[in-house]
C-alpha atoms as a PDB file:
ATOM      1  CA  PRO A   1       0.000  -0.002   0.000  1.00  0.00           C
ATOM      2  CA  GLN A   2       2.754   2.458   0.842  1.00  0.00           C
ATOM      3  CA  GLU A   3       4.492   1.711  -2.433  1.00  0.00           C
ATOM      4  CA  LEU A   4       1.255   2.261  -4.310  1.00  0.00           C
ATOM      5  CA  GLU A   5       0.667   5.544  -2.487  1.00  0.00           C
ATOM      6  CA  ARG A   6       4.201   6.638  -3.263  1.00  0.00           C
ATOM      7  CA  ARG A   7       3.780   5.767  -6.924  1.00  0.00           C
ATOM      8  CA  LEU A   8       0.374   7.449  -6.973  1.00  0.00           C
ATOM      9  CA  GLY A   9       1.998  10.596  -5.541  1.00  0.00           C
ATOM     10  CA  GLU A  10       4.648  10.463  -8.230  1.00  0.00           C
ATOM     11  CA  VAL A  11       2.022  10.135 -10.937  1.00  0.00           C
ATOM     12  CA  LYS A  12       0.038  13.051  -9.478  1.00  0.00           C
ATOM     13  CA  GLY A  13       3.244  15.096  -9.295  1.00  0.00           C
ATOM     14  CA  THR A  14       4.042  14.194 -12.882  1.00  0.00           C
ATOM     15  CA  GLU A  15       0.506  15.125 -13.965  1.00  0.00           C
ATOM     16  CA  SER A  16       0.751  18.431 -12.153  1.00  0.00           C
ATOM     17  CA  SER A  17       4.138  19.087 -13.698  1.00  0.00           C
ATOM     18  CA  MET A  18       2.789  18.197 -17.152  1.00  0.00           C
ATOM     19  CA  ARG A  19      -0.171  20.572 -16.685  1.00  0.00           C
ATOM     20  CA  ARG A  20       2.259  23.387 -15.776  1.00  0.00           C
ATOM     21  CA  VAL A  21       4.352  22.616 -18.849  1.00  0.00           C
ATOM     22  CA  GLU A  22       1.210  22.465 -20.978  1.00  0.00           C
ATOM     23  CA  GLN A  23       0.039  25.809 -19.580  1.00  0.00           C
ATOM     24  CA  GLN A  24       3.464  27.314 -20.267  1.00  0.00           C
ATOM     25  CA  LEU A  25       3.326  25.955 -23.823  1.00  0.00           C
ATOM     26  CA  ASP A  26      -0.158  27.447 -24.321  1.00  0.00           C
ATOM     27  CA  GLU A  27       1.048  30.824 -23.018  1.00  0.00           C
ATOM     28  CA  ARG A  28       4.090  30.694 -25.264  1.00  0.00           C
ATOM     29  CA  HIS A  29       1.874  29.735 -28.222  1.00  0.00           C
ATOM     30  CA  LEU A  30      -0.375  32.765 -27.591  1.00  0.00           C
ATOM     31  CA  GLU A  31       2.684  34.977 -27.275  1.00  0.00           C
ATOM     32  CA  LEU A  32       4.040  33.705 -30.608  1.00  0.00           C
ATOM     33  CA  GLU A  33       0.671  34.236 -32.308  1.00  0.00           C
ATOM     34  CA  THR A  34       0.569  37.790 -30.979  1.00  0.00           C
ATOM     35  CA  ASN A  35       4.102  38.393 -32.213  1.00  0.00           C
ATOM     36  CA  LEU A  36       3.188  36.941 -35.617  1.00  0.00           C
ATOM     37  CA  GLU A  37       0.174  39.255 -35.927  1.00  0.00           C
ATOM     38  CA  ARG A  38       2.322  42.216 -34.887  1.00  0.00           C
ATOM     39  CA  SER A  39       4.940  41.218 -37.478  1.00  0.00           C
ATOM     40  CA  LYS A  40       2.260  41.001 -40.183  1.00  0.00           C
ATOM     41  CA  ARG A  41       0.951  44.469 -39.296  1.00  0.00           C
ATOM     42  CA  HIS A  42       4.498  45.840 -39.277  1.00  0.00           C
ATOM     43  CA  GLU A  43       5.205  44.257 -42.665  1.00  0.00           C
ATOM     44  CA  ALA A  44       1.994  45.748 -44.105  1.00  0.00           C
ATOM     45  CA  GLU A  45       2.959  49.145 -42.708  1.00  0.00           C
ATOM     46  CA  LEU A  46       6.414  48.877 -44.264  1.00  0.00           C
ATOM     47  CA  LYS A  47       4.910  47.954 -47.633  1.00  0.00           C
ATOM     48  CA  SER A  48       2.576  50.923 -47.386  1.00  0.00           C
ATOM     49  CA  ARG A  49       5.501  53.212 -46.582  1.00  0.00           C
ATOM     50  CA  GLU A  50       7.500  51.772 -49.483  1.00  0.00           C
ATOM     51  CA  ALA A  51       4.586  52.452 -51.843  1.00  0.00           C
ATOM     52  CA  ALA A  52       4.267  56.004 -50.504  1.00  0.00           C
ATOM     53  CA  MET A  53       8.007  56.508 -50.929  1.00  0.00           C
ATOM     54  CA  ALA A  54       7.896  55.205 -54.502  1.00  0.00           C
ATOM     55  CA  SER A  55       5.017  57.572 -55.255  1.00  0.00           C
ATOM     56  CA  PHE A  56       6.944  60.458 -53.685  1.00  0.00           C
ATOM     57  CA  GLU A  57      10.051  59.595 -55.714  1.00  0.00           C
ATOM     58  CA  GLN A  58       7.956  59.487 -58.904  1.00  0.00           C
ATOM     59  CA  ARG A  59       6.457  62.925 -58.184  1.00  0.00           C
ATOM     60  CA  LEU A  60       9.917  64.257 -57.349  1.00  0.00           C
ATOM     61  CA  HIS A  61      11.279  62.914 -60.636  1.00  0.00           C
ATOM     62  CA  GLU A  62       8.392  64.514 -62.537  1.00  0.00           C
ATOM     63  CA  GLN A  63       9.045  67.847 -60.803  1.00  0.00           C
ATOM     64  CA  GLU A  64      12.755  67.610 -61.619  1.00  0.00           C
ATOM     65  CA  MET A  65      11.894  66.983 -65.265  1.00  0.00           C
ATOM     66  CA  GLU A  66       9.505  69.966 -65.255  1.00  0.00           C
ATOM     67  CA  LEU A  67      12.190  72.169 -63.680  1.00  0.00           C
ATOM     68  CA  GLU A  68      14.695  71.071 -66.322  1.00  0.00           C
ATOM     69  CA  ARG A  69      12.154  71.830 -69.074  1.00  0.00           C
ATOM     70  CA  ARG A  70      11.564  75.287 -67.572  1.00  0.00           C
ATOM     71  CA  ARG A  71      15.313  75.921 -67.227  1.00  0.00           C
ATOM     72  CA  ILE A  72      15.794  75.146 -70.909  1.00  0.00           C
ATOM     73  CA  GLU A  73      12.826  77.347 -71.777  1.00  0.00           C
ATOM     74  CA  LEU A  74      14.248  80.219 -69.696  1.00  0.00           C
ATOM     75  CA  GLU A  75      17.629  79.852 -71.352  1.00  0.00           C
ATOM     76  CA  GLY A  76      15.888  80.126 -74.721  1.00  0.00           C
ATOM     77  CA  ASN A  77      13.976  83.166 -73.513  1.00  0.00           C
ATOM     78  CA  ALA A  78      17.202  84.773 -72.303  1.00  0.00           C
ATOM     79  CA  GLU A  79      18.827  84.218 -75.708  1.00  0.00           C
ATOM     80  CA  ARG A  80      15.800  85.689 -77.506  1.00  0.00           C
ATOM     81  CA  THR A  81      15.837  88.643 -75.100  1.00  0.00           C
ATOM     82  CA  LYS A  82      19.518  89.312 -75.862  1.00  0.00           C
ATOM     83  CA  ARG A  83      18.812  89.188 -79.607  1.00  0.00           C
ATOM     84  CA  CYS A  84      15.836  91.528 -79.205  1.00  0.00           C
ATOM     85  CA  GLU A  85      17.883  93.935 -77.092  1.00  0.00           C
ATOM     86  CA  ALA A  86      20.636  93.931 -79.721  1.00  0.00           C
ATOM     87  CA  GLU A  87      18.079  94.542 -82.495  1.00  0.00           C
ATOM     88  CA  LEU A  88      16.437  97.312 -80.450  1.00  0.00           C
ATOM     89  CA  SER A  89      19.788  98.969 -79.828  1.00  0.00           C
ATOM     90  CA  LYS A  90      20.595  98.777 -83.533  1.00  0.00           C
ATOM     91  CA  ARG A  91      17.228 100.345 -84.460  1.00  0.00           C
ATOM     92  CA  GLN A  92      17.664 103.076 -81.846  1.00  0.00           C
ATOM     93  CA  ILE A  93      20.998 103.967 -83.389  1.00  0.00           C
ATOM     94  CA  GLU A  94      19.404 104.002 -86.849  1.00  0.00           C
ATOM     95  CA  LEU A  95      16.537 106.205 -85.606  1.00  0.00           C
ATOM     96  CA  CYS A  96      18.971 108.619 -83.934  1.00  0.00           C
ATOM     97  CA  SER A  97      20.899 108.812 -87.166  1.00  0.00           C
ATOM     98  CA  GLN A  98      17.703 109.402 -89.158  1.00  0.00           C
ATOM     99  CA  ASP A  99      16.599 112.017 -86.610  1.00  0.00           C
ATOM    100  CA  SER A 100      19.927 113.798 -86.934  1.00  0.00           C
ATOM    101  CA  GLU A 101      19.628 113.681 -90.731  1.00  0.00           C
ATOM    102  CA  LEU A 102      16.062 115.058 -90.598  1.00  0.00           C
ATOM    103  CA  GLU A 103      17.132 117.871 -88.286  1.00  0.00           C
ATOM    104  CA  ARG A 104      20.020 118.708 -90.635  1.00  0.00           C
ATOM    105  CA  ARG A 105      17.630 118.809 -93.633  1.00  0.00           C
ATOM    106  CA  LEU A 106      15.113 120.913 -91.680  1.00  0.00           C
ATOM    107  CA  ARG A 107      17.816 123.448 -90.821  1.00  0.00           C
ATOM    108  CA  GLN A 108      18.928 123.456 -94.449  1.00  0.00           C
ATOM    109  CA  ILE A 109      15.355 124.050 -95.710  1.00  0.00           C
ATOM    110  CA  GLU A 110      14.815 126.772 -93.101  1.00  0.00           C
ATOM    111  CA  ALA A 111      18.098 128.404 -94.160  1.00  0.00           C
ATOM    112  CA  GLU A 112      17.050 128.283 -97.837  1.00  0.00           C
ATOM    113  CA  ASP A 113      13.675 129.873 -97.021  1.00  0.00           C
ATOM    114  CA  ASP A 114      15.340 132.785 -95.253  1.00  0.00           C
END
């Protein structure tokens, strides 16, 4: 009887120990599932950020291209402005010369009339 009681105590101790281990395994399993869900959310967030970054980079590239197009356009405008200024200066000189010639003729006609 004592041997049976001792063995029964061992079995009960083993059962109790197994229940503790089983409970620890269940807790660990829940912890791992929670970590897995957190990892999935984090991965989805990272993918979303990557997509946003790619979109931002695309818009940035488009803006850079637009700025380059405008720079080239402004350079063309500057060249046309220089040509127009040169032409204007040339015409001003011609007009001054014509004005001087007209004044000379007017004085000559006035002198002839006197």
